mmCIF file of C-alpha atoms in Angstrom:
data_model
loop_
_atom_site.group_PDB
_atom_site.id
_atom_site.type_symbol
_atom_site.label_atom_id
_atom_site.label_comp_id
_atom_site.label_asym_id
_atom_site.label_seq_id
_atom_site.Cartn_x
_atom_site.Cartn_y
_atom_site.Cartn_z
ATOM 1 C CA MET A 281 103.408 73.507 80.776
ATOM 2 C CA SER A 282 104.176 70.466 82.544
ATOM 3 C CA GLY A 283 103.014 66.789 81.933
ATOM 4 C CA ALA A 284 101.011 67.121 85.241
ATOM 5 C CA ALA A 285 99.198 70.103 84.279
ATOM 6 C CA GLU A 286 98.639 69.089 80.684
ATOM 7 C CA GLN A 287 97.093 65.792 81.936
ATOM 8 C CA HIS A 288 95.107 67.656 84.532
ATOM 9 C CA ALA A 289 93.712 69.889 81.460
ATOM 10 C CA ARG A 290 92.822 66.794 79.605
ATOM 11 C CA ASP A 291 90.919 65.208 82.406
ATOM 12 C CA LEU A 292 89.036 68.677 83.588
ATOM 13 C CA GLY A 293 87.904 69.784 80.232
ATOM 14 C CA PRO A 294 84.967 67.238 79.693
ATOM 15 C CA ARG A 295 83.795 68.021 83.085
ATOM 16 C CA VAL A 296 83.775 71.930 82.385
ATOM 17 C CA ALA A 297 82.562 71.617 78.978
ATOM 18 C CA ALA A 298 79.522 69.238 80.451
ATOM 19 C CA VAL A 299 78.816 71.731 83.427
ATOM 20 C CA LEU A 300 78.533 74.656 80.721
ATOM 21 C CA ARG A 301 76.610 72.903 77.992
ATOM 22 C CA ALA A 302 73.771 71.775 80.795
ATOM 23 C CA THR A 303 72.821 75.455 81.492
ATOM 24 C CA ALA A 304 73.706 76.253 77.188
ATOM 25 C CA PRO A 305 72.772 72.998 75.700
ATOM 26 C CA GLY A 306 75.221 72.690 72.422
ATOM 27 C CA LEU A 307 77.426 75.370 73.358
ATOM 28 C CA ASP A 308 80.973 75.058 71.557
ATOM 29 C CA VAL A 309 83.531 74.638 74.203
ATOM 30 C CA GLY A 310 87.623 74.265 73.166
ATOM 31 C CA PRO A 311 90.155 72.779 75.383
ATOM 32 C CA LEU A 312 91.684 74.281 78.188
ATOM 33 C CA GLU A 313 94.685 76.351 77.879
ATOM 34 C CA VAL A 314 97.003 77.025 80.774
ATOM 35 C CA MET A 315 97.436 80.680 81.686
ATOM 36 C CA PRO A 316 100.786 81.820 83.482
ATOM 37 C CA GLY A 317 100.995 83.824 86.655
ATOM 38 C CA GLY A 318 98.593 81.899 89.038
ATOM 39 C CA HIS A 319 100.498 80.921 92.565
ATOM 40 C CA SER A 320 97.426 79.209 93.906
ATOM 41 C CA GLY A 321 95.661 76.341 91.983
ATOM 42 C CA LEU A 322 95.481 76.315 88.608
ATOM 43 C CA THR A 323 94.417 78.696 86.057
ATOM 44 C CA TYR A 324 93.491 78.141 82.526
ATOM 45 C CA ARG A 325 91.806 79.952 79.401
ATOM 46 C CA LEU A 326 88.758 78.479 77.522
ATOM 47 C CA ASP A 327 87.607 79.653 74.597
ATOM 48 C CA THR A 328 83.527 79.029 74.299
ATOM 49 C CA GLY A 329 80.797 79.831 71.782
ATOM 50 C CA GLU A 330 79.772 83.113 74.242
ATOM 51 C CA GLY A 331 83.337 84.246 74.591
ATOM 52 C CA PRO A 332 86.533 83.391 76.427
ATOM 53 C CA PHE A 333 86.196 82.128 80.652
ATOM 54 C CA VAL A 334 88.921 81.774 83.011
ATOM 55 C CA VAL A 335 88.735 78.465 84.515
ATOM 56 C CA LYS A 336 90.228 78.218 88.274
ATOM 57 C CA ALA A 337 90.925 74.850 89.907
ATOM 58 C CA VAL A 338 92.127 73.019 92.886
ATOM 59 C CA PRO A 339 95.367 71.119 91.523
ATOM 60 C CA PRO A 340 95.270 67.498 91.516
ATOM 61 C CA GLY A 341 95.460 65.222 94.741
ATOM 62 C CA GLN A 342 94.310 68.989 96.769
ATOM 63 C CA ARG A 343 91.470 70.255 98.183
ATOM 64 C CA SER A 344 89.311 73.311 98.528
ATOM 65 C CA ILE A 345 90.889 74.595 101.593
ATOM 66 C CA GLY A 346 93.572 77.713 102.010
ATOM 67 C CA ARG A 347 94.755 79.183 98.966
ATOM 68 C CA HIS A 348 93.485 76.516 96.637
ATOM 69 C CA ASP A 349 89.866 77.171 98.099
ATOM 70 C CA MET A 350 88.273 77.913 94.725
ATOM 71 C CA LEU A 351 84.509 77.658 95.686
ATOM 72 C CA ARG A 352 85.325 80.412 98.140
ATOM 73 C CA GLN A 353 87.105 82.644 95.800
ATOM 74 C CA ALA A 354 83.719 81.977 93.556
ATOM 75 C CA ARG A 355 81.104 82.943 96.369
ATOM 76 C CA ILE A 356 83.151 86.256 97.148
ATOM 77 C CA LEU A 357 83.003 87.154 93.265
ATOM 78 C CA GLN A 358 79.457 86.380 93.138
ATOM 79 C CA ALA A 359 78.537 88.385 96.137
ATOM 80 C CA LEU A 360 80.207 91.221 94.885
ATOM 81 C CA ALA A 361 78.695 91.054 91.538
ATOM 82 C CA ASP A 362 75.516 93.691 92.535
ATOM 83 C CA THR A 363 78.004 96.187 94.243
ATOM 84 C CA PRO A 364 80.647 99.053 92.990
ATOM 85 C CA VAL A 365 83.377 96.928 93.006
ATOM 86 C CA ALA A 366 84.361 95.600 89.751
ATOM 87 C CA VAL A 367 84.689 91.889 89.767
ATOM 88 C CA PRO A 368 84.851 88.919 86.748
ATOM 89 C CA ALA A 369 81.461 87.590 86.317
ATOM 90 C CA VAL A 370 81.101 84.076 87.323
ATOM 91 C CA ARG A 371 79.718 81.583 85.018
ATOM 92 C CA ALA A 372 79.811 78.112 86.619
ATOM 93 C CA VAL A 373 80.839 76.481 89.479
ATOM 94 C CA ASP A 374 81.746 72.708 90.188
ATOM 95 C CA ASP A 375 81.906 71.783 94.081
ATOM 96 C CA THR A 376 82.804 68.269 93.195
ATOM 97 C CA GLU A 377 86.749 67.668 94.070
ATOM 98 C CA PRO A 378 88.598 68.445 92.650
ATOM 99 C CA ALA A 379 86.687 71.490 92.458
ATOM 100 C CA TRP A 380 86.797 74.547 89.827
ATOM 101 C CA PHE A 381 84.605 77.318 88.949
ATOM 102 C CA ALA A 382 84.762 79.515 85.667
ATOM 103 C CA MET A 383 84.215 83.463 84.896
ATOM 104 C CA GLU A 384 84.307 85.757 82.084
ATOM 105 C CA LEU A 385 87.694 86.710 81.012
ATOM 106 C CA VAL A 386 87.813 90.544 81.121
ATOM 107 C CA GLU A 387 90.367 91.841 78.680
ATOM 108 C CA GLY A 388 92.956 94.577 80.347
ATOM 109 C CA GLU A 389 96.238 94.887 81.466
ATOM 110 C CA SER A 390 97.648 94.267 84.900
ATOM 111 C CA LEU A 391 101.136 95.796 85.467
ATOM 112 C CA GLU A 392 103.248 97.172 88.449
ATOM 113 C CA PRO A 393 104.547 100.170 86.895
ATOM 114 C CA VAL A 394 107.380 99.973 89.303
ATOM 115 C CA LEU A 395 108.262 96.549 88.795
ATOM 116 C CA ASP A 396 106.647 94.837 85.543
ATOM 117 C CA ASP A 397 107.649 94.753 82.073
ATOM 118 C CA PRO A 398 106.771 96.188 79.668
ATOM 119 C CA PRO A 399 107.227 99.758 81.838
ATOM 120 C CA VAL A 400 104.228 101.633 81.944
ATOM 121 C CA PRO A 401 104.401 105.325 80.796
ATOM 122 C CA ALA A 402 104.844 107.444 83.733
ATOM 123 C CA ASP A 403 102.124 109.448 83.214
ATOM 124 C CA LEU A 404 99.686 106.371 82.541
ATOM 125 C CA ALA A 405 101.086 104.941 85.462
ATOM 126 C CA ALA A 406 100.067 107.834 87.884
ATOM 127 C CA THR A 407 96.512 107.708 86.561
ATOM 128 C CA ARG A 408 96.089 104.153 87.119
ATOM 129 C CA MET A 409 97.351 104.433 90.622
ATOM 130 C CA ARG A 410 94.965 107.514 91.541
ATOM 131 C CA HIS A 411 92.235 105.320 90.387
ATOM 132 C CA ALA A 412 93.074 102.213 92.083
ATOM 133 C CA ALA A 413 92.969 104.227 95.336
ATOM 134 C CA ALA A 414 89.961 105.949 94.779
ATOM 135 C CA ALA A 415 88.614 102.498 93.912
ATOM 136 C CA LEU A 416 89.381 101.245 97.491
ATOM 137 C CA PRO A 417 86.701 102.832 99.843
ATOM 138 C CA ALA A 418 83.824 101.062 97.414
ATOM 139 C CA LEU A 419 85.529 97.556 98.555
ATOM 140 C CA HIS A 420 85.805 98.638 101.899
ATOM 141 C CA ASP A 421 82.512 99.961 102.253
ATOM 142 C CA VAL A 422 80.947 96.506 101.024
ATOM 143 C CA PRO A 423 78.469 95.283 103.857
ATOM 144 C CA ILE A 424 79.832 92.910 106.470
ATOM 145 C CA ALA A 425 76.259 91.226 106.054
ATOM 146 C CA ALA A 426 76.649 90.425 102.434
ATOM 147 C CA VAL A 427 80.141 88.813 102.733
ATOM 148 C CA PRO A 428 79.458 84.791 102.268
ATOM 149 C CA ASP A 429 81.527 82.541 104.364
ATOM 150 C CA PRO A 430 84.153 85.498 105.909
ATOM 151 C CA GLY A 431 85.949 83.571 108.576
ATOM 152 C CA PRO A 432 87.979 84.776 111.212
ATOM 153 C CA VAL A 433 88.476 88.664 111.350
ATOM 154 C CA LEU A 434 91.905 89.434 111.168
ATOM 155 C CA THR A 435 92.955 91.741 113.637
ATOM 156 C CA PRO A 436 96.847 94.220 113.286
ATOM 157 C CA ALA A 437 98.258 91.503 115.310
ATOM 158 C CA ASP A 438 97.126 88.406 113.660
ATOM 159 C CA GLU A 439 98.474 89.876 110.481
ATOM 160 C CA LEU A 440 101.739 90.659 112.368
ATOM 161 C CA ALA A 441 101.952 87.278 113.614
ATOM 162 C CA ARG A 442 101.555 85.276 109.989
ATOM 163 C CA TRP A 443 104.048 87.178 108.445
ATOM 164 C CA VAL A 444 106.709 86.893 111.726
ATOM 165 C CA ARG A 445 106.395 83.098 110.908
ATOM 166 C CA THR A 446 107.130 83.620 107.582
ATOM 167 C CA MET A 447 110.184 85.483 108.556
ATOM 168 C CA GLY A 448 111.157 82.942 110.695
ATOM 169 C CA ALA A 449 112.182 80.791 107.785
ATOM 170 C CA VAL A 450 114.191 83.591 106.111
ATOM 171 C CA PRO A 451 117.904 83.318 106.595
ATOM 172 C CA PRO A 452 118.717 86.360 108.465
ATOM 173 C CA GLU A 453 121.542 87.519 106.339
ATOM 174 C CA LEU A 454 118.756 88.078 103.646
ATOM 175 C CA VAL A 455 116.883 90.643 106.069
ATOM 176 C CA PRO A 456 119.228 92.405 108.344
ATOM 177 C CA GLN A 457 117.909 93.982 111.309
ATOM 178 C CA GLY A 458 114.363 91.958 110.305
ATOM 179 C CA ASP A 459 114.129 91.103 113.888
ATOM 180 C CA LEU A 460 114.675 94.282 115.185
ATOM 181 C CA LEU A 461 111.904 95.598 112.863
ATOM 182 C CA GLY A 462 109.576 92.557 114.121
ATOM 183 C CA GLU A 463 110.165 93.748 117.970
ATOM 184 C CA ARG A 464 109.460 97.154 116.998
ATOM 185 C CA LEU A 465 105.981 96.155 115.255
ATOM 186 C CA ALA A 466 105.469 93.969 118.366
ATOM 187 C CA ALA A 467 105.688 96.538 120.794
ATOM 188 C CA ALA A 468 103.311 98.989 119.437
ATOM 189 C CA VAL A 469 100.369 96.979 117.697
ATOM 190 C CA PRO A 470 97.433 99.534 116.817
ATOM 191 C CA ALA A 471 94.345 98.816 118.020
ATOM 192 C CA ALA A 472 92.011 97.376 115.586
ATOM 193 C CA VAL A 473 89.259 99.397 113.774
ATOM 194 C CA ASP A 474 85.698 97.920 112.356
ATOM 195 C CA PRO A 475 86.480 95.137 110.230
ATOM 196 C CA VAL A 476 85.984 95.556 106.432
ATOM 197 C CA LEU A 477 85.972 93.778 103.403
ATOM 198 C CA VAL A 478 90.045 93.626 102.324
ATOM 199 C CA HIS A 479 91.559 92.085 99.098
ATOM 200 C CA GLY A 480 94.430 90.773 100.697
ATOM 201 C CA ASP A 481 96.873 91.797 97.601
ATOM 202 C CA TYR A 482 95.020 95.003 96.462
ATOM 203 C CA ARG A 483 97.654 96.389 94.147
ATOM 204 C CA LEU A 484 97.569 97.186 90.219
ATOM 205 C CA GLY A 485 99.055 93.648 89.506
ATOM 206 C CA ASN A 486 95.615 92.498 90.490
ATOM 207 C CA LEU A 487 93.567 95.181 88.989
ATOM 208 C CA LEU A 488 92.800 94.998 85.281
ATOM 209 C CA SER A 489 92.908 98.016 83.721
ATOM 210 C CA ARG A 490 91.653 99.332 80.063
ATOM 211 C CA GLY A 491 93.431 102.371 79.421
ATOM 212 C CA GLU A 492 93.358 104.555 82.678
ATOM 213 C CA HIS A 493 90.312 102.706 84.132
ATOM 214 C CA PRO A 494 90.246 99.557 86.351
ATOM 215 C CA VAL A 495 88.055 96.996 85.192
ATOM 216 C CA ALA A 496 88.081 94.282 87.225
ATOM 217 C CA LEU A 497 90.291 93.348 90.419
ATOM 218 C CA ILE A 498 91.260 89.865 90.374
ATOM 219 C CA ASP A 499 92.996 87.095 92.344
ATOM 220 C CA TRP A 500 91.015 86.998 95.354
ATOM 221 C CA GLU A 501 93.038 83.724 97.156
ATOM 222 C CA ILE A 502 93.609 85.488 100.450
ATOM 223 C CA TRP A 503 90.535 87.990 101.034
ATOM 224 C CA SER A 504 89.422 88.078 104.699
ATOM 225 C CA LEU A 505 87.377 90.524 106.763
ATOM 226 C CA GLY A 506 90.283 92.594 108.343
ATOM 227 C CA ASP A 507 91.724 96.078 109.089
ATOM 228 C CA PRO A 508 91.586 98.568 105.969
ATOM 229 C CA ARG A 509 94.782 99.979 106.932
ATOM 230 C CA VAL A 510 96.975 96.815 106.568
ATOM 231 C CA GLU A 511 95.333 96.737 102.550
ATOM 232 C CA LEU A 512 96.828 100.464 102.827
ATOM 233 C CA GLY A 513 100.459 99.624 103.964
ATOM 234 C CA TRP A 514 100.372 96.900 101.273
ATOM 235 C CA PHE A 515 98.964 98.906 98.097
ATOM 236 C CA LEU A 516 101.650 101.925 99.168
ATOM 237 C CA VAL A 517 104.446 99.731 98.984
ATOM 238 C CA PHE A 518 104.172 99.485 94.912
ATOM 239 C CA ALA A 519 103.835 103.167 94.735
ATOM 240 C CA ASP A 520 107.545 103.715 95.260
ATOM 241 C CA GLY A 521 109.844 102.032 93.266
ATOM 242 C CA SER A 522 112.791 102.712 95.732
ATOM 243 C CA ASN A 523 111.324 99.795 97.960
ATOM 244 C CA PHE A 524 112.672 97.491 95.291
ATOM 245 C CA PRO A 525 116.362 97.713 94.861
ATOM 246 C CA GLY A 526 117.929 95.745 92.320
ATOM 247 C CA VAL A 527 114.481 94.897 90.656
ATOM 248 C CA GLY A 528 112.306 97.616 90.170
ATOM 249 C CA ARG A 529 112.265 101.437 88.642
ATOM 250 C CA GLU A 530 111.176 104.709 90.374
ATOM 251 C CA VAL A 531 108.567 106.078 88.146
ATOM 252 C CA PRO A 532 108.615 109.870 87.678
ATOM 253 C CA GLY A 533 105.261 111.815 88.834
ATOM 254 C CA LEU A 534 103.703 108.722 90.651
ATOM 255 C CA PRO A 535 101.335 110.058 93.253
ATOM 256 C CA GLY A 536 102.934 110.312 96.873
ATOM 257 C CA GLU A 537 101.633 108.684 99.838
ATOM 258 C CA ASP A 538 99.378 111.754 101.049
ATOM 259 C CA GLU A 539 97.387 111.738 97.807
ATOM 260 C CA LEU A 540 97.084 108.219 97.777
ATOM 261 C CA LEU A 541 95.701 107.742 101.428
ATOM 262 C CA ALA A 542 93.433 110.905 100.751
ATOM 263 C CA LEU A 543 91.894 109.119 97.565
ATOM 264 C CA ALA A 544 91.603 105.815 99.423
ATOM 265 C CA GLY A 545 89.891 107.336 102.169
ATOM 266 C CA GLY A 546 93.031 106.342 104.749
ATOM 267 C CA ALA A 547 94.101 110.440 105.163
ATOM 268 C CA ASP A 548 92.393 110.705 108.745
ATOM 269 C CA ARG A 549 92.806 106.648 110.009
ATOM 270 C CA PRO A 550 95.209 106.707 113.002
ATOM 271 C CA GLU A 551 98.955 104.897 113.207
ATOM 272 C CA GLN A 552 98.858 104.092 109.424
ATOM 273 C CA ALA A 553 103.314 104.712 109.394
ATOM 274 C CA TRP A 554 103.223 101.153 111.326
ATOM 275 C CA PHE A 555 100.908 99.582 108.671
ATOM 276 C CA ASN A 556 103.013 100.840 106.012
ATOM 277 C CA ALA A 557 105.984 99.556 107.999
ATOM 278 C CA LEU A 558 104.388 95.845 108.204
ATOM 279 C CA GLY A 559 103.600 95.823 104.080
ATOM 280 C CA ARG A 560 107.580 96.407 103.829
ATOM 281 C CA TYR A 561 108.206 93.666 106.405
ATOM 282 C CA LYS A 562 105.339 91.223 104.890
ATOM 283 C CA MET A 563 107.580 92.103 101.459
ATOM 284 C CA ALA A 564 110.862 91.159 102.349
ATOM 285 C CA ALA A 565 109.388 88.019 104.730
ATOM 286 C CA ILE A 566 107.734 86.695 101.202
ATOM 287 C CA MET A 567 110.654 87.299 99.004
ATOM 288 C CA GLY A 568 113.419 85.655 101.227
ATOM 289 C CA HIS A 569 110.843 83.116 101.780
ATOM 290 C CA ASN A 570 110.704 82.656 97.968
ATOM 291 C CA LEU A 571 114.588 83.176 97.666
ATOM 292 C CA ARG A 572 115.155 80.071 100.000
ATOM 293 C CA ARG A 573 112.570 77.768 98.211
ATOM 294 C CA HIS A 574 114.728 78.241 94.800
ATOM 295 C CA ARG A 575 118.285 78.378 96.622
ATOM 296 C CA GLU A 576 116.996 74.755 98.650
ATOM 297 C CA GLY A 577 115.484 73.295 95.147
ATOM 298 C CA ARG A 578 111.844 73.322 96.289
ATOM 299 C CA HIS A 579 111.101 76.060 93.146
ATOM 300 C CA HIS A 580 113.722 76.407 90.804
ATOM 301 C CA ASP A 581 113.677 80.321 89.539
ATOM 302 C CA PRO A 582 116.939 81.749 88.914
ATOM 303 C CA ALA A 583 115.374 85.362 89.012
ATOM 304 C CA GLN A 584 114.973 84.971 92.878
ATOM 305 C CA GLU A 585 118.455 85.435 92.916
ATOM 306 C CA GLN A 586 117.733 89.435 91.606
ATOM 307 C CA LEU A 587 116.230 89.744 95.117
ATOM 308 C CA PRO A 588 118.456 90.025 97.769
ATOM 309 C CA ALA A 589 119.047 93.885 98.003
ATOM 310 C CA THR A 590 115.156 94.417 98.460
#
């Protein structure tokens, strides 16, 4: 843990304890412990007399906007509490900057079968992927009126424009013919369908599972109202290890695209191939951007050097 993160944990800990004890006097509250893996905000584990919590906080010097908007994340989790979408229960919210919220720590495993270690047994990976696909309709069926602070509706054109900007910062040698794919996508943008609630990064790596079954969808940093086909295209990227040469693995027996689309309610949606291509374009843009940041010394991560083939 960096010195800054340690200091932040020491500064934030008393605030968290005071808010929690305001609703549960005398509650035993331990110190904040950094949890690895977060890419926006700071994520801590907190052991209490009521069980373990996860605390997500705005980094020092930042405000609750964009990916750091912890309050918006808390609001969507609270809104989903009484729906079929499985999410952690929010325990406390503090809107004093730097803002934070606490939620229950849901025990489970969140591993991408084609990417992460330890490898998930092939039959278990296939079952989890089917369950993940089958859970998507519940998310996309959440009534729009129940969604707090929805922000602008993102159309397919908006999504493409976002990743074209990211791709523009990637050294061209890392993404041969990336410009050609971008041009082809731009020339054939599908008309938007009725917007739904989309998670924005829906995949097994953000879906906690116990055994075969999903128990909580986590990491709501970039949720929005948008096109469900964007979500499906991104999910399908992680269903095929051949999309990740150099860093991924092909898992025998994973369900194919047609089966996953049928389970996810997307079998009859038009022009899904465009969204599948967008998902791969997005992945290339993200990986290329991260590798560039590493090579420029802005975020040291030698593992990024394994990504050029992907």
